[in-house]
GROMACS .gro file of C-alpha atoms in nm:
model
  198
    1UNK     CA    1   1.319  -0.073   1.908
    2UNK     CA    2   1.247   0.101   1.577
    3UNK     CA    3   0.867   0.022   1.436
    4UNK     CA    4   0.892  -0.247   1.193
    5UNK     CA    5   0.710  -0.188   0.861
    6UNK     CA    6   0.594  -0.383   0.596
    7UNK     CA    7   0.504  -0.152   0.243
    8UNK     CA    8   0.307  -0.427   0.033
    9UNK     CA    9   0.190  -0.264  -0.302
   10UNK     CA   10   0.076  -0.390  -0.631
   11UNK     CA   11   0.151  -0.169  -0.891
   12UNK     CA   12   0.035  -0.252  -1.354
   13UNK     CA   13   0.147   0.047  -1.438
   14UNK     CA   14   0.429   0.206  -1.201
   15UNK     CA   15   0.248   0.468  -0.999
   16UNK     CA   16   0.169   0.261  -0.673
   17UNK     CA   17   0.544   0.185  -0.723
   18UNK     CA   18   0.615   0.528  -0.705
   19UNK     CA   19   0.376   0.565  -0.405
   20UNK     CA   20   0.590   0.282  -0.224
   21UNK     CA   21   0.859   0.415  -0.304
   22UNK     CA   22   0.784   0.760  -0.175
   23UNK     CA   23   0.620   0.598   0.158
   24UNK     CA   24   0.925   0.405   0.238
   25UNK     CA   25   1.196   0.719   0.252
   26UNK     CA   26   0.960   0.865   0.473
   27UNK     CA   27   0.917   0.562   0.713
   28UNK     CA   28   1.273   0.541   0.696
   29UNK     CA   29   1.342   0.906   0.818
   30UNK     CA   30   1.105   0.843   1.094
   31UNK     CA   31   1.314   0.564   1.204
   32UNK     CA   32   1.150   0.262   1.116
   33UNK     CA   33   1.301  -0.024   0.943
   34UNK     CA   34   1.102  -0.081   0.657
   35UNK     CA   35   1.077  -0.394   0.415
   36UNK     CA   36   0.943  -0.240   0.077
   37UNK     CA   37   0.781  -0.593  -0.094
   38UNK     CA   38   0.567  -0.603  -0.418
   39UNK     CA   39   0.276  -0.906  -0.483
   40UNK     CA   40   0.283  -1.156  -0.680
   41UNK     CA   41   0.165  -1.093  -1.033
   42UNK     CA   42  -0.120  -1.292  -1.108
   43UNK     CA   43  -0.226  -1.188  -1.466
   44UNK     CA   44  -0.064  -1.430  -1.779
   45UNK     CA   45   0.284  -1.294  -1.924
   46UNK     CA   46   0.137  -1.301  -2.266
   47UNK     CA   47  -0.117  -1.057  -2.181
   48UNK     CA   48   0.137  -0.842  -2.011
   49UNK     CA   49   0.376  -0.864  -2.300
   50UNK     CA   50   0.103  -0.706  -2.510
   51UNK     CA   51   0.120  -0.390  -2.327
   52UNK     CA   52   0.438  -0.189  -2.284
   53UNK     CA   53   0.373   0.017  -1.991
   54UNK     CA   54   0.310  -0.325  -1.776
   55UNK     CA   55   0.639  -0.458  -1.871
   56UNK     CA   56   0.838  -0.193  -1.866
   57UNK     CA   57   0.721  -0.191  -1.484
   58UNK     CA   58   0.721  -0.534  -1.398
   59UNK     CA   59   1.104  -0.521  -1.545
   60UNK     CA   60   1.175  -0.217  -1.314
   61UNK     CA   61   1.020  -0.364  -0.986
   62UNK     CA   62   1.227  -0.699  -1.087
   63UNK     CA   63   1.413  -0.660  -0.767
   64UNK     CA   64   1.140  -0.569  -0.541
   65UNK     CA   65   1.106  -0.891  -0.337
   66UNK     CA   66   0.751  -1.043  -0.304
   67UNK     CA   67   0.611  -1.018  -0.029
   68UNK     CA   68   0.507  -1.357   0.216
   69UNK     CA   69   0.348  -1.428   0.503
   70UNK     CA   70   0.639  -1.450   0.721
   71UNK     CA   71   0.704  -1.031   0.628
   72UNK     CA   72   0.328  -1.038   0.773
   73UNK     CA   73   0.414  -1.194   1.096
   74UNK     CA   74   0.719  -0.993   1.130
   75UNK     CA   75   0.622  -0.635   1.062
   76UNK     CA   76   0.440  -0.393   1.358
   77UNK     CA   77   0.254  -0.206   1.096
   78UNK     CA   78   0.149  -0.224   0.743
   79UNK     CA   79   0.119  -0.002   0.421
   80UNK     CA   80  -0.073  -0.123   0.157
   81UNK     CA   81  -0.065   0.014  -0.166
   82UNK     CA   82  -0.297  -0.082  -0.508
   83UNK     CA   83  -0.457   0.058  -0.741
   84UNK     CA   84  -0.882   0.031  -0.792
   85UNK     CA   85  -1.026  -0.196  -1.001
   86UNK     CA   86  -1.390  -0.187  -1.059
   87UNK     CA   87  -1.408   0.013  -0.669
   88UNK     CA   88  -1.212  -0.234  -0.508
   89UNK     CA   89  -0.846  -0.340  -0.494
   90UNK     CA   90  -0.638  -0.505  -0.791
   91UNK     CA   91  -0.698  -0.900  -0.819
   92UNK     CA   92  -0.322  -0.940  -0.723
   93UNK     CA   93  -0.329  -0.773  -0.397
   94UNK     CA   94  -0.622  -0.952  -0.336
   95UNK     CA   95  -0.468  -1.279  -0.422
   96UNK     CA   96  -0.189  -1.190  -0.162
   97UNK     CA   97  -0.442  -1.101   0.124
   98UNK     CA   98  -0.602  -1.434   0.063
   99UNK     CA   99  -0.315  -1.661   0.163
  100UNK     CA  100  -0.295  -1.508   0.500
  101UNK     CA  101  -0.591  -1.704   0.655
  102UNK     CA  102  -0.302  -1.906   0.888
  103UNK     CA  103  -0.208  -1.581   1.018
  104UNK     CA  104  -0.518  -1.436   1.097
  105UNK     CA  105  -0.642  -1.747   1.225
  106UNK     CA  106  -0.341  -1.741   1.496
  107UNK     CA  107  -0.465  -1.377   1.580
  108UNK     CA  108  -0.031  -1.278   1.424
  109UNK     CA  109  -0.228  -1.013   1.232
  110UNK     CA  110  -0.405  -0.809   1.525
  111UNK     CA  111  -0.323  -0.504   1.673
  112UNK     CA  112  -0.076  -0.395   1.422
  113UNK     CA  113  -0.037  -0.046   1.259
  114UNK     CA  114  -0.248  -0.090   0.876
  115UNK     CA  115  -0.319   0.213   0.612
  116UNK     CA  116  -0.360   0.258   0.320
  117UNK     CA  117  -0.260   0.401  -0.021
  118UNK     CA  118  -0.466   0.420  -0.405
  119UNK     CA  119  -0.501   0.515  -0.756
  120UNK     CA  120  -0.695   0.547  -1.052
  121UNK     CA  121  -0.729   0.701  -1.349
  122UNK     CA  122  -0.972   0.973  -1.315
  123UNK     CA  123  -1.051   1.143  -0.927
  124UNK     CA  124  -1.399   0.940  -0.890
  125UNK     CA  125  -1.267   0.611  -0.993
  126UNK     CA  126  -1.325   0.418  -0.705
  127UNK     CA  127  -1.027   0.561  -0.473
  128UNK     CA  128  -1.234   0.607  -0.121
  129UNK     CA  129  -1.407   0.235  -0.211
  130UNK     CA  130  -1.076   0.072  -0.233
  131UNK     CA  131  -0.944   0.236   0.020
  132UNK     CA  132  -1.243   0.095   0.256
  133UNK     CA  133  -1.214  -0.208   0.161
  134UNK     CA  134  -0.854  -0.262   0.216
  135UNK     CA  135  -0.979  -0.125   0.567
  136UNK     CA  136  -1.242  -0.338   0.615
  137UNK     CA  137  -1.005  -0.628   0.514
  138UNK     CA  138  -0.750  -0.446   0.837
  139UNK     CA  139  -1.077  -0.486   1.061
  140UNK     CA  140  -1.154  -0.830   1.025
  141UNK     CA  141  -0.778  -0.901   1.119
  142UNK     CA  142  -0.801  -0.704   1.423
  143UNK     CA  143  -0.560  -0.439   1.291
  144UNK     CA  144  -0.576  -0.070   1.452
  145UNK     CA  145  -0.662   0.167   1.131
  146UNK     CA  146  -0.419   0.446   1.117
  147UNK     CA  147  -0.590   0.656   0.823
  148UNK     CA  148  -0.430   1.036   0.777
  149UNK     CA  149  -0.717   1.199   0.858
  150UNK     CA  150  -0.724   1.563   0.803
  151UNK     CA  151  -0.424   1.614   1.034
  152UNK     CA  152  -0.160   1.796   0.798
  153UNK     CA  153  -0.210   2.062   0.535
  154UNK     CA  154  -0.070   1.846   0.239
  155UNK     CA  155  -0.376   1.611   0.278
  156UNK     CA  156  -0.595   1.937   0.151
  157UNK     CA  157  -0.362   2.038  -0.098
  158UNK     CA  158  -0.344   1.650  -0.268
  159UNK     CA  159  -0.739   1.649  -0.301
  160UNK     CA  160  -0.862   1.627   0.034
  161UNK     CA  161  -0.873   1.245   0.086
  162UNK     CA  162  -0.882   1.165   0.478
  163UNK     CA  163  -0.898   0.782   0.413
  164UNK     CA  164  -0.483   0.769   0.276
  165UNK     CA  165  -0.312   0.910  -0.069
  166UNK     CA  166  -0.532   0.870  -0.293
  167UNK     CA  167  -0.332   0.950  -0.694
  168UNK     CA  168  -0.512   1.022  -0.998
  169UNK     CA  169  -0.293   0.815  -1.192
  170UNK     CA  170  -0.174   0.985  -1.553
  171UNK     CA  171   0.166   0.800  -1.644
  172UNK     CA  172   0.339   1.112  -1.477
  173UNK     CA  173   0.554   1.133  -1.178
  174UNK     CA  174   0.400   1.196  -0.861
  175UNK     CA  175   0.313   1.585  -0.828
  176UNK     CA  176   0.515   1.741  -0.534
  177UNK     CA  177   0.180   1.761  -0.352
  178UNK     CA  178   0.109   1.369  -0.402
  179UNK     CA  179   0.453   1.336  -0.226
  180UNK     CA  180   0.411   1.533   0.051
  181UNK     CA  181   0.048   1.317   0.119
  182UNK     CA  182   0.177   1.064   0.091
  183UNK     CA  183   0.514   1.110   0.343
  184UNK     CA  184   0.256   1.252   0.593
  185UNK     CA  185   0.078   0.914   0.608
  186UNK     CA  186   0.381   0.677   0.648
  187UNK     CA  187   0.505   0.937   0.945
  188UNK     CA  188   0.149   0.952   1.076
  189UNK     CA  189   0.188   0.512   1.074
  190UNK     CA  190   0.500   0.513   1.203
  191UNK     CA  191   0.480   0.778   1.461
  192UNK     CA  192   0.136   0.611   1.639
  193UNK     CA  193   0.258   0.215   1.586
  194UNK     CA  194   0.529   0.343   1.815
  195UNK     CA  195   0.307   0.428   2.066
  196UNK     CA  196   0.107   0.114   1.962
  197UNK     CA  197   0.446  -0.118   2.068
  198UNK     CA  198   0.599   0.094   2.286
   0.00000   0.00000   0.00000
């Protein structure tokens, strides 16, 4: 049976979108089937409106179903993928963590595959902070943390960040070395929830 895997990102701007994006090829190669699922936006459309770059993306992830609880229950492992805000994760993704009470309180979110992915503007905005907490949010669940680690090259060559892809976010496309980070980590999730199941 193929590791089932649930990417759940929140993404203002487009690069966590990327970094979903990028994650879920990679699961896919390593033969999972993966559901790729955005949050719910939170923020009012007229303050969206007001800023380009936010529409334009919440236009291009249009498609992107949003993800639910039942994708919770369902998936083996999970991917989460938001950018920092003030050290922590976006209010969105937090909004979507805090509807799955039911399932935690039924134990449906223990001893399932979670890591992590980030971004932020500048390389000391918060990244490793957000990351932890989206881990210590994995903890109380009972989830089995499947960070990177240092156990590929790319993870030097992106910055170094053993905690999950970590992106200094710039408008750009991901750099070939953000990429390669971040493929490692959804192989890495895929590869030990196998052995997690199996």
């Amino acid at each position: 049976m193929p590791v089932k895997l649930a990417i759940v990102f929140y993404s203002t701007y487009g690069t966590n979108h990327q970094m979903a994006q990028t994650a879920a090829e990679a699961a896919r190669e390593a033969g999972a089937e993966v559901r790729l699922l955005k949050v719910r936006e939170t923020a009012p459309q007229e303050v969206i409106d007001t800023q380009d770059a936010w529409k334009a993306q919440q236009e291009s992830s249009a498609d992107v179903p949003t993800a639910t609880p039942d994708d919770m229950e369902w998936a083996d492992a999970y991917l989460f993928s938001s950018p920092t805000r003030f050290g922590s994760v976006a209010s969105q993704m937090r909004s979507f963590i805090d509807t799955l009470g039911g399932l935690w309180g039924q134990g449906k979110l223990a001893n399932k595959g979670f890591s992590a992915m980030t971004s932020a503007q500048n390389p000391n905005g918060g990244q490793e902070t957000t990351l932890q907490s989206l881990y210590f949010t994995a903890q109380h669940w009972g989830s089995i943390i499947i960070a990177p680690g240092y156990t590929d090259p790319a993870i030097f060559a992106s910055g170094g960040n053993p905690y999950g892809a970590s992106v200094t976010a710039n408008g750009q496309p991901l750099s070939d070395e953000d990429k390669a980070t971040i493929r490692h980590q959804a192989k890495r999730l895929v590869e030990m929830t196998a052995k997690l199941i199996a």
